[in-house]
PDB file of C-alpha atoms and ligand atoms in Angstrom:
ATOM      1  CA  MET A  16      16.044  16.621  -9.649  1.00  0.00           C
ATOM      2  CA  ILE A  17      12.932  15.358  -7.913  1.00  0.00           C
ATOM      3  CA  TYR A  18      12.908  11.665  -6.977  1.00  0.00           C
ATOM      4  CA  PHE A  19       9.588   9.959  -6.344  1.00  0.00           C
ATOM      5  CA  ILE A  20      10.626   7.030  -4.194  1.00  0.00           C
ATOM      6  CA  GLY A  21       8.601   4.009  -3.153  1.00  0.00           C
ATOM      7  CA  ALA A  22       9.410   3.796   0.562  1.00  0.00           C
ATOM      8  CA  GLY A  23       7.966   0.307   0.948  1.00  0.00           C
ATOM      9  CA  PRO A  24       5.183  -0.986   3.169  1.00  0.00           C
ATOM     10  CA  GLY A  25       6.599  -0.173   6.620  1.00  0.00           C
ATOM     11  CA  ASP A  26       9.705  -2.203   7.490  1.00  0.00           C
ATOM     12  CA  VAL A  27      12.474   0.357   6.944  1.00  0.00           C
ATOM     13  CA  GLU A  28      14.651  -2.235   5.222  1.00  0.00           C
ATOM     14  CA  LEU A  29      12.077  -2.653   2.471  1.00  0.00           C
ATOM     15  CA  ILE A  30      13.157   0.389   0.490  1.00  0.00           C
ATOM     16  CA  THR A  31      15.266  -0.361  -2.593  1.00  0.00           C
ATOM     17  CA  VAL A  32      19.014   0.153  -2.543  1.00  0.00           C
ATOM     18  CA  LYS A  33      18.546   2.896  -5.119  1.00  0.00           C
ATOM     19  CA  GLY A  34      15.763   4.586  -3.167  1.00  0.00           C
ATOM     20  CA  GLN A  35      17.879   4.547  -0.015  1.00  0.00           C
ATOM     21  CA  ARG A  36      20.930   5.904  -1.798  1.00  0.00           C
ATOM     22  CA  LEU A  37      18.910   8.818  -3.168  1.00  0.00           C
ATOM     23  CA  LEU A  38      17.174   9.445   0.160  1.00  0.00           C
ATOM     24  CA  LYS A  39      20.628   9.680   1.768  1.00  0.00           C
ATOM     25  CA  SER A  40      21.726  12.283  -0.757  1.00  0.00           C
ATOM     26  CA  CYS A  41      18.718  14.623  -0.991  1.00  0.00           C
ATOM     27  CA  ASP A  42      18.636  18.002   0.765  1.00  0.00           C
ATOM     28  CA  VAL A  43      14.860  18.067   0.952  1.00  0.00           C
ATOM     29  CA  VAL A  44      12.492  15.217   1.856  1.00  0.00           C
ATOM     30  CA  VAL A  45       8.718  15.273   1.461  1.00  0.00           C
ATOM     31  CA  TYR A  46       7.109  12.167   2.932  1.00  0.00           C
ATOM     32  CA  ALA A  47       3.525  10.925   2.999  1.00  0.00           C
ATOM     33  CA  GLY A  48       3.218  11.013   6.776  1.00  0.00           C
ATOM     34  CA  SER A  49      -0.064   9.185   7.092  1.00  0.00           C
ATOM     35  CA  LEU A  50       1.476   5.911   5.880  1.00  0.00           C
ATOM     36  CA  VAL A  51       5.250   6.123   5.460  1.00  0.00           C
ATOM     37  CA  ASN A  52       7.037   4.795   8.543  1.00  0.00           C
ATOM     38  CA  PRO A  53       8.726   7.892  10.064  1.00  0.00           C
ATOM     39  CA  GLN A  54      11.642   5.661  11.122  1.00  0.00           C
ATOM     40  CA  ILE A  55      12.753   5.686   7.505  1.00  0.00           C
ATOM     41  CA  LEU A  56      13.619   9.372   7.874  1.00  0.00           C
ATOM     42  CA  LYS A  57      16.648   8.294   9.915  1.00  0.00           C
ATOM     43  CA  GLN A  58      18.099   7.313   6.548  1.00  0.00           C
ATOM     44  CA  ALA A  59      17.836  10.898   5.295  1.00  0.00           C
ATOM     45  CA  LYS A  60      20.868  13.139   4.884  1.00  0.00           C
ATOM     46  CA  HIS A  61      21.950  14.870   8.098  1.00  0.00           C
ATOM     47  CA  GLY A  62      20.392  18.328   8.153  1.00  0.00           C
ATOM     48  CA  ALA A  63      17.934  17.611   5.338  1.00  0.00           C
ATOM     49  CA  LYS A  64      14.778  19.690   5.449  1.00  0.00           C
ATOM     50  CA  ILE A  65      11.831  17.374   6.069  1.00  0.00           C
ATOM     51  CA  TYR A  66       8.201  18.003   5.176  1.00  0.00           C
ATOM     52  CA  ASN A  67       5.184  15.848   6.013  1.00  0.00           C
ATOM     53  CA  SER A  68       2.809  15.989   3.056  1.00  0.00           C
ATOM     54  CA  ALA A  69      -0.138  14.807   5.196  1.00  0.00           C
ATOM     55  CA  SER A  70      -0.891  18.418   6.037  1.00  0.00           C
ATOM     56  CA  MET A  71      -0.012  19.881   2.618  1.00  0.00           C
ATOM     57  CA  ASN A  72      -2.076  20.324  -0.535  1.00  0.00           C
ATOM     58  CA  LEU A  73      -0.765  19.673  -4.043  1.00  0.00           C
ATOM     59  CA  GLU A  74       0.146  23.315  -4.570  1.00  0.00           C
ATOM     60  CA  GLU A  75       2.191  23.424  -1.370  1.00  0.00           C
ATOM     61  CA  ILE A  76       4.005  20.204  -2.254  1.00  0.00           C
ATOM     62  CA  ILE A  77       4.884  21.454  -5.720  1.00  0.00           C
ATOM     63  CA  ASP A  78       5.972  24.759  -4.240  1.00  0.00           C
ATOM     64  CA  VAL A  79       8.473  23.014  -1.929  1.00  0.00           C
ATOM     65  CA  MET A  80       9.793  21.025  -4.899  1.00  0.00           C
ATOM     66  CA  LYS A  81      10.066  24.123  -7.103  1.00  0.00           C
ATOM     67  CA  LYS A  82      11.928  26.187  -4.491  1.00  0.00           C
ATOM     68  CA  ALA A  83      14.352  23.343  -3.826  1.00  0.00           C
ATOM     69  CA  PHE A  84      14.971  22.883  -7.544  1.00  0.00           C
ATOM     70  CA  GLU A  85      15.618  26.609  -7.980  1.00  0.00           C
ATOM     71  CA  ASN A  86      18.153  26.414  -5.135  1.00  0.00           C
ATOM     72  CA  GLY A  87      19.924  23.540  -6.874  1.00  0.00           C
ATOM     73  CA  GLN A  88      18.723  21.006  -4.278  1.00  0.00           C
ATOM     74  CA  ASP A  89      17.459  17.486  -4.899  1.00  0.00           C
ATOM     75  CA  VAL A  90      14.158  16.345  -3.413  1.00  0.00           C
ATOM     76  CA  ALA A  91      13.186  12.864  -2.211  1.00  0.00           C
ATOM     77  CA  ARG A  92       9.423  12.510  -2.395  1.00  0.00           C
ATOM     78  CA  LEU A  93       8.609   9.424  -0.330  1.00  0.00           C
ATOM     79  CA  HIS A  94       5.452   7.508  -1.104  1.00  0.00           C
ATOM     80  CA  THR A  95       4.239   4.448   0.735  1.00  0.00           C
ATOM     81  CA  GLY A  96       4.638   1.072  -0.950  1.00  0.00           C
ATOM     82  CA  ASP A  97       5.038   1.607  -4.671  1.00  0.00           C
ATOM     83  CA  PRO A  98       4.071   5.061  -5.924  1.00  0.00           C
ATOM     84  CA  SER A  99       2.194   3.715  -8.943  1.00  0.00           C
ATOM     85  CA  ILE A 100      -0.546   2.170  -6.804  1.00  0.00           C
ATOM     86  CA  TYR A 101      -2.969   4.768  -5.391  1.00  0.00           C
ATOM     87  CA  GLY A 102      -0.021   7.086  -4.982  1.00  0.00           C
ATOM     88  CA  ALA A 103      -1.565  10.219  -6.496  1.00  0.00           C
ATOM     89  CA  ILE A 104       1.748  10.849  -8.248  1.00  0.00           C
ATOM     90  CA  ARG A 105       0.262  11.511 -11.667  1.00  0.00           C
ATOM     91  CA  GLU A 106      -0.871  15.005 -10.673  1.00  0.00           C
ATOM     92  CA  GLN A 107       2.517  15.794  -9.152  1.00  0.00           C
ATOM     93  CA  MET A 108       4.390  14.559 -12.247  1.00  0.00           C
ATOM     94  CA  GLU A 109       2.170  16.637 -14.517  1.00  0.00           C
ATOM     95  CA  ALA A 110       2.698  19.739 -12.409  1.00  0.00           C
ATOM     96  CA  LEU A 111       6.488  19.236 -12.560  1.00  0.00           C
ATOM     97  CA  GLU A 112       6.347  18.742 -16.317  1.00  0.00           C
ATOM     98  CA  GLY A 113       4.428  22.013 -16.588  1.00  0.00           C
ATOM     99  CA  LEU A 114       7.272  23.712 -14.713  1.00  0.00           C
ATOM    100  CA  ASN A 115      10.002  21.916 -16.677  1.00  0.00           C
ATOM    101  CA  ILE A 116      11.377  20.368 -13.504  1.00  0.00           C
ATOM    102  CA  PRO A 117      13.036  16.996 -14.130  1.00  0.00           C
ATOM    103  CA  TYR A 118      11.991  14.001 -12.067  1.00  0.00           C
ATOM    104  CA  GLU A 119      12.494  10.265 -11.802  1.00  0.00           C
ATOM    105  CA  VAL A 120      10.366   7.528 -10.256  1.00  0.00           C
ATOM    106  CA  ILE A 121      12.009   4.828  -8.144  1.00  0.00           C
ATOM    107  CA  PRO A 122       9.642   1.888  -7.591  1.00  0.00           C
ATOM    108  CA  GLY A 123       9.025   0.330  -4.209  1.00  0.00           C
ATOM    109  CA  VAL A 124       7.659  -2.762  -2.492  1.00  0.00           C
ATOM    110  CA  SER A 125       3.900  -2.403  -2.567  1.00  0.00           C
ATOM    111  CA  SER A 126       1.823  -3.454   0.418  1.00  0.00           C
ATOM    112  CA  PHE A 127       0.192  -6.156  -1.714  1.00  0.00           C
ATOM    113  CA  ALA A 128       3.584  -7.820  -2.209  1.00  0.00           C
ATOM    114  CA  ALA A 129       4.401  -7.364   1.479  1.00  0.00           C
ATOM    115  CA  SER A 130       1.061  -8.893   2.444  1.00  0.00           C
ATOM    116  CA  SER A 131       1.557 -12.001   0.333  1.00  0.00           C
ATOM    117  CA  ALA A 132       5.027 -12.306   1.869  1.00  0.00           C
ATOM    118  CA  VAL A 133       3.778 -12.209   5.448  1.00  0.00           C
ATOM    119  CA  LEU A 134       0.921 -14.565   4.565  1.00  0.00           C
ATOM    120  CA  LYS A 135       3.510 -16.821   2.935  1.00  0.00           C
ATOM    121  CA  ARG A 136       1.309 -17.246  -0.088  1.00  0.00           C
ATOM    122  CA  GLU A 137       1.808 -16.966  -3.860  1.00  0.00           C
ATOM    123  CA  LEU A 138      -0.823 -14.776  -5.503  1.00  0.00           C
ATOM    124  CA  THR A 139      -0.657 -16.747  -8.752  1.00  0.00           C
ATOM    125  CA  VAL A 140      -0.888 -20.429  -7.882  1.00  0.00           C
ATOM    126  CA  PRO A 141      -1.153 -22.658 -10.966  1.00  0.00           C
ATOM    127  CA  GLY A 142      -4.552 -24.316 -11.079  1.00  0.00           C
ATOM    128  CA  LYS A 143      -6.075 -21.676  -8.782  1.00  0.00           C
ATOM    129  CA  SER A 144      -5.554 -18.284 -10.371  1.00  0.00           C
ATOM    130  CA  GLN A 145      -3.162 -16.704 -12.825  1.00  0.00           C
ATOM    131  CA  THR A 146      -4.590 -13.217 -12.533  1.00  0.00           C
ATOM    132  CA  VAL A 147      -4.334 -10.623  -9.794  1.00  0.00           C
ATOM    133  CA  ILE A 148      -6.858  -7.838  -9.528  1.00  0.00           C
ATOM    134  CA  LEU A 149      -5.754  -4.820  -7.504  1.00  0.00           C
ATOM    135  CA  THR A 150      -8.743  -2.671  -6.740  1.00  0.00           C
ATOM    136  CA  ARG A 151     -10.550  -0.602  -4.146  1.00  0.00           C
ATOM    137  CA  ALA A 152     -14.079   0.198  -3.119  1.00  0.00           C
ATOM    138  CA  GLU A 153     -15.373   3.611  -3.954  1.00  0.00           C
ATOM    139  CA  GLY A 154     -14.504   6.265  -1.404  1.00  0.00           C
ATOM    140  CA  ARG A 155     -13.961   9.957  -1.968  1.00  0.00           C
ATOM    141  CA  THR A 156     -12.348   8.853  -5.218  1.00  0.00           C
ATOM    142  CA  PRO A 157     -14.946   7.304  -7.526  1.00  0.00           C
ATOM    143  CA  VAL A 158     -14.395   3.917  -9.201  1.00  0.00           C
ATOM    144  CA  PRO A 159     -15.586   3.501 -12.813  1.00  0.00           C
ATOM    145  CA  GLU A 160     -18.901   1.623 -12.896  1.00  0.00           C
ATOM    146  CA  GLU A 161     -17.476  -1.147 -15.144  1.00  0.00           C
ATOM    147  CA  GLU A 162     -15.004  -1.942 -12.352  1.00  0.00           C
ATOM    148  CA  ASN A 163     -17.542  -2.535  -9.616  1.00  0.00           C
ATOM    149  CA  LEU A 164     -16.619  -5.369  -7.263  1.00  0.00           C
ATOM    150  CA  LYS A 165     -19.400  -7.684  -8.363  1.00  0.00           C
ATOM    151  CA  ALA A 166     -18.266  -7.436 -11.988  1.00  0.00           C
ATOM    152  CA  LEU A 167     -14.615  -8.045 -11.069  1.00  0.00           C
ATOM    153  CA  ALA A 168     -15.584 -10.965  -8.850  1.00  0.00           C
ATOM    154  CA  GLN A 169     -17.018 -12.870 -11.836  1.00  0.00           C
ATOM    155  CA  HIS A 170     -13.453 -13.833 -12.784  1.00  0.00           C
ATOM    156  CA  LYS A 171     -12.794 -15.496  -9.422  1.00  0.00           C
ATOM    157  CA  ALA A 172      -9.241 -14.235  -9.758  1.00  0.00           C
ATOM    158  CA  THR A 173      -6.951 -13.426  -6.861  1.00  0.00           C
ATOM    159  CA  MET A 174      -8.205 -10.097  -5.583  1.00  0.00           C
ATOM    160  CA  VAL A 175      -6.423  -7.543  -3.433  1.00  0.00           C
ATOM    161  CA  ILE A 176      -8.533  -4.664  -2.187  1.00  0.00           C
ATOM    162  CA  PHE A 177      -6.898  -1.437  -1.030  1.00  0.00           C
ATOM    163  CA  LEU A 178      -8.331   1.464   0.955  1.00  0.00           C
ATOM    164  CA  SER A 179     -11.516  -0.370   1.835  1.00  0.00           C
ATOM    165  CA  VAL A 180     -11.230  -2.373   5.043  1.00  0.00           C
ATOM    166  CA  ASP A 181     -13.721  -0.066   6.775  1.00  0.00           C
ATOM    167  CA  LYS A 182     -16.323  -1.441   4.339  1.00  0.00           C
ATOM    168  CA  ILE A 183     -15.396  -5.106   4.830  1.00  0.00           C
ATOM    169  CA  GLU A 184     -18.885  -6.244   5.686  1.00  0.00           C
ATOM    170  CA  LYS A 185     -20.453  -4.961   2.494  1.00  0.00           C
ATOM    171  CA  ILE A 186     -17.487  -6.075   0.380  1.00  0.00           C
ATOM    172  CA  ALA A 187     -17.434  -9.636   1.748  1.00  0.00           C
ATOM    173  CA  GLY A 188     -21.161  -9.903   1.096  1.00  0.00           C
ATOM    174  CA  GLN A 189     -20.823  -8.738  -2.495  1.00  0.00           C
ATOM    175  CA  LEU A 190     -17.856 -10.984  -3.226  1.00  0.00           C
ATOM    176  CA  ALA A 191     -19.483 -14.039  -1.653  1.00  0.00           C
ATOM    177  CA  GLU A 192     -22.157 -13.935  -4.347  1.00  0.00           C
ATOM    178  CA  ALA A 193     -19.601 -14.700  -7.072  1.00  0.00           C
ATOM    179  CA  TYR A 194     -16.750 -16.444  -5.234  1.00  0.00           C
ATOM    180  CA  GLY A 195     -18.917 -18.440  -2.854  1.00  0.00           C
ATOM    181  CA  SER A 196     -18.997 -17.767   0.864  1.00  0.00           C
ATOM    182  CA  HIS A 197     -16.461 -20.508   1.692  1.00  0.00           C
ATOM    183  CA  THR A 198     -13.737 -18.815  -0.325  1.00  0.00           C
ATOM    184  CA  PRO A 199     -10.768 -17.936   1.874  1.00  0.00           C
ATOM    185  CA  ALA A 200     -10.154 -14.294   2.710  1.00  0.00           C
ATOM    186  CA  ALA A 201      -7.438 -12.560   4.704  1.00  0.00           C
ATOM    187  CA  VAL A 202      -6.936  -9.086   6.047  1.00  0.00           C
ATOM    188  CA  VAL A 203      -3.411  -7.861   6.666  1.00  0.00           C
ATOM    189  CA  TYR A 204      -3.123  -4.778   8.847  1.00  0.00           C
ATOM    190  CA  LYS A 205       0.136  -2.796   8.654  1.00  0.00           C
ATOM    191  CA  ALA A 206       2.081  -5.513   6.863  1.00  0.00           C
ATOM    192  CA  THR A 207       5.736  -5.590   8.019  1.00  0.00           C
ATOM    193  CA  TRP A 208       5.206  -2.981  10.777  1.00  0.00           C
ATOM    194  CA  ASP A 209       5.848  -3.972  14.410  1.00  0.00           C
ATOM    195  CA  ASP A 210       2.118  -3.887  15.135  1.00  0.00           C
ATOM    196  CA  GLN A 211       1.157  -5.942  12.082  1.00  0.00           C
ATOM    197  CA  LYS A 212      -1.940  -8.107  12.399  1.00  0.00           C
ATOM    198  CA  ILE A 213      -3.151 -10.936  10.192  1.00  0.00           C
ATOM    199  CA  VAL A 214      -6.754 -12.051  10.234  1.00  0.00           C
ATOM    200  CA  CYS A 215      -7.797 -15.122   8.273  1.00  0.00           C
ATOM    201  CA  GLY A 216     -11.164 -16.595   7.499  1.00  0.00           C
ATOM    202  CA  THR A 217     -13.631 -17.006   4.701  1.00  0.00           C
ATOM    203  CA  LEU A 218     -15.890 -14.499   3.002  1.00  0.00           C
ATOM    204  CA  ALA A 219     -18.558 -15.671   5.442  1.00  0.00           C
ATOM    205  CA  ASP A 220     -16.733 -14.762   8.654  1.00  0.00           C
ATOM    206  CA  ILE A 221     -13.881 -12.382   7.795  1.00  0.00           C
ATOM    207  CA  ALA A 222     -15.905  -9.216   8.476  1.00  0.00           C
ATOM    208  CA  ALA A 223     -16.784 -10.233  12.035  1.00  0.00           C
ATOM    209  CA  LYS A 224     -13.171 -11.242  12.764  1.00  0.00           C
ATOM    210  CA  VAL A 225     -11.830  -7.952  11.434  1.00  0.00           C
ATOM    211  CA  LYS A 226     -14.317  -5.946  13.486  1.00  0.00           C
ATOM    212  CA  LYS A 227     -13.320  -7.918  16.570  1.00  0.00           C
ATOM    213  CA  GLU A 228      -9.693  -6.928  16.008  1.00  0.00           C
ATOM    214  CA  GLY A 229     -10.754  -3.302  15.666  1.00  0.00           C
ATOM    215  CA  ILE A 230      -9.128  -2.938  12.245  1.00  0.00           C
ATOM    216  CA  ASN A 231     -10.588  -0.097  10.193  1.00  0.00           C
ATOM    217  CA  LYS A 232      -7.661   1.309   8.190  1.00  0.00           C
ATOM    218  CA  THR A 233      -4.171   0.632   6.799  1.00  0.00           C
ATOM    219  CA  ALA A 234      -5.092  -2.893   5.786  1.00  0.00           C
ATOM    220  CA  LEU A 235      -5.526  -4.958   2.653  1.00  0.00           C
ATOM    221  CA  ILE A 236      -8.276  -7.454   1.963  1.00  0.00           C
ATOM    222  CA  LEU A 237      -7.056 -10.486   0.021  1.00  0.00           C
ATOM    223  CA  VAL A 238      -9.512 -12.943  -1.454  1.00  0.00           C
ATOM    224  CA  GLY A 239      -9.217 -16.134  -3.473  1.00  0.00           C
ATOM    225  CA  ASP A 240      -8.327 -19.789  -3.535  1.00  0.00           C
ATOM    226  CA  PHE A 241      -4.617 -18.928  -3.688  1.00  0.00           C
ATOM    227  CA  LEU A 242      -4.898 -18.653   0.078  1.00  0.00           C
ATOM    228  CA  GLY A 243      -4.935 -22.416  -0.126  1.00  0.00           C
ATOM    229  CA  ASP A 244      -6.400 -25.640   1.073  1.00  0.00           C
ATOM    230  CA  GLU A 245      -4.617 -25.998   4.404  1.00  0.00           C
ATOM    231  CA  TYR A 246      -5.070 -22.316   4.823  1.00  0.00           C
ATOM    232  CA  GLU A 247      -7.534 -22.362   7.684  1.00  0.00           C
ATOM    233  CA  VAL A 248      -5.164 -24.585   9.635  1.00  0.00           C
ATOM    234  CA  SER A 249      -2.075 -22.433   9.178  1.00  0.00           C
ATOM    235  CA  CYS A 250      -4.041 -19.331   9.995  1.00  0.00           C
ATOM    236  CA  LEU A 251      -4.896 -20.555  13.435  1.00  0.00           C
ATOM    237  CA  TYR A 252      -1.632 -18.892  14.423  1.00  0.00           C
ATOM    238  CA  ASP A 253      -3.247 -15.631  13.547  1.00  0.00           C
ATOM    239  CA  LYS A 254      -1.646 -12.754  15.463  1.00  0.00           C
ATOM    240  CA  HIS A 255       1.043 -14.925  17.026  1.00  0.00           C
ATOM    241  CA  PHE A 256       2.137 -15.852  13.562  1.00  0.00           C
ATOM    242  CA  SER A 257       2.565 -12.225  12.640  1.00  0.00           C
ATOM    243  CA  HIS A 258       4.729 -11.531  15.662  1.00  0.00           C
ATOM    244  CA  GLY A 259       6.774 -14.655  15.084  1.00  0.00           C
ATOM    245  CA  TYR A 260       7.493 -13.433  11.591  1.00  0.00           C
ATOM    246  CA  ARG A 261       9.500 -10.533  12.864  1.00  0.00           C
TER     247      ARG A 261
HETATM  248  N1  SAH B 312       1.136   2.904  -2.773  1.00  0.00           N
HETATM  249  C1  SAH B 312       0.706   2.063  -1.673  1.00  0.00           C
HETATM  250  C2  SAH B 312      -0.803   2.110  -1.487  1.00  0.00           C
HETATM  251  C3  SAH B 312      -1.296   3.477  -1.067  1.00  0.00           C
HETATM  252  S1  SAH B 312      -3.012   3.514  -0.801  1.00  0.00           S
HETATM  253  C4  SAH B 312       1.211   0.637  -1.903  1.00  0.00           C
HETATM  254  O1  SAH B 312       1.785   0.353  -2.937  1.00  0.00           O
HETATM  255  O2  SAH B 312       1.040  -0.184  -1.011  1.00  0.00           O
HETATM  256  C5  SAH B 312      -3.113   3.211   0.924  1.00  0.00           C
HETATM  257  C6  SAH B 312      -3.678   1.848   1.190  1.00  0.00           C
HETATM  258  O3  SAH B 312      -2.698   0.876   0.963  1.00  0.00           O
HETATM  259  C7  SAH B 312      -4.144   1.610   2.606  1.00  0.00           C
HETATM  260  O4  SAH B 312      -5.464   2.054   2.799  1.00  0.00           O
HETATM  261  C8  SAH B 312      -4.067   0.107   2.715  1.00  0.00           C
HETATM  262  O5  SAH B 312      -5.171  -0.486   2.057  1.00  0.00           O
HETATM  263  C9  SAH B 312      -2.849  -0.182   1.879  1.00  0.00           C
HETATM  264  N2  SAH B 312      -1.612  -0.263   2.673  1.00  0.00           N
HETATM  265  C10 SAH B 312      -0.555   0.561   2.654  1.00  0.00           C
HETATM  266  N3  SAH B 312       0.425   0.119   3.460  1.00  0.00           N
HETATM  267  C11 SAH B 312      -0.029  -1.029   4.005  1.00  0.00           C
HETATM  268  C12 SAH B 312       0.532  -2.010   4.884  1.00  0.00           C
HETATM  269  N4  SAH B 312       1.762  -1.875   5.375  1.00  0.00           N
HETATM  270  N5  SAH B 312      -0.223  -3.083   5.201  1.00  0.00           N
HETATM  271  C13 SAH B 312      -1.457  -3.256   4.702  1.00  0.00           C
HETATM  272  N6  SAH B 312      -2.037  -2.377   3.857  1.00  0.00           N
HETATM  273  C14 SAH B 312      -1.325  -1.293   3.503  1.00  0.00           C
END
């Protein structure tokens, strides 16, 4: 059996009980090394064969899974956060189906949930927003034209933007047109990791603050009034706040 497991956002305790139990029992582990905290591999079975998928293509990953399956071994395929969000698991699941290899998906704590936790904010505050948009800016993977940021911004919903912090300047500018430039915005870098950073501001100044912190990857942009009225005050803690959290 192949188990796709959401390994959580970083903190090694943020894997589910089920995910951990399966990780402990699998003979082969394939983990997404660019984002999964390697410390979580300490939870793997002693002697398990461990592969970092960062340097593997789809074919190579499927090949490892197929060989393990043929040898009667179980595989833990560790994805960061929850595998259903930008996890590229669809192509792996389809390949396994084509080979008649059984698999299961174990959900995980996505980085958007971890980020709202460390910000101590509710994404759906009554009277502010009851809708959460999870999206990204276009990168190597295209985004359908109907889902462009300006169109999504019209709803003024809570918005969480993945994979895009390197484009914060352009994004904040586009969003300010619909949300208004005084709308609160936050960037959470490596939520729940030891080197987590939280940057708070508004759509007008968030880009400059993020640049100053040197953040250009592994971060989420969160935008919307859910960040709250006294938000600017509480965010004065900034980085100290994030360290205090742990
Ligand atoms: N499946 C993952 C997302 C994978 S896409 C999940 O559910 O979280 C990778 C992107 O997720 C990164 O570019 C970043 O935008 C975000 N991300 C992943 N882990 C993060 C973390 N600990 N803190 C902040 N953002 C994170």
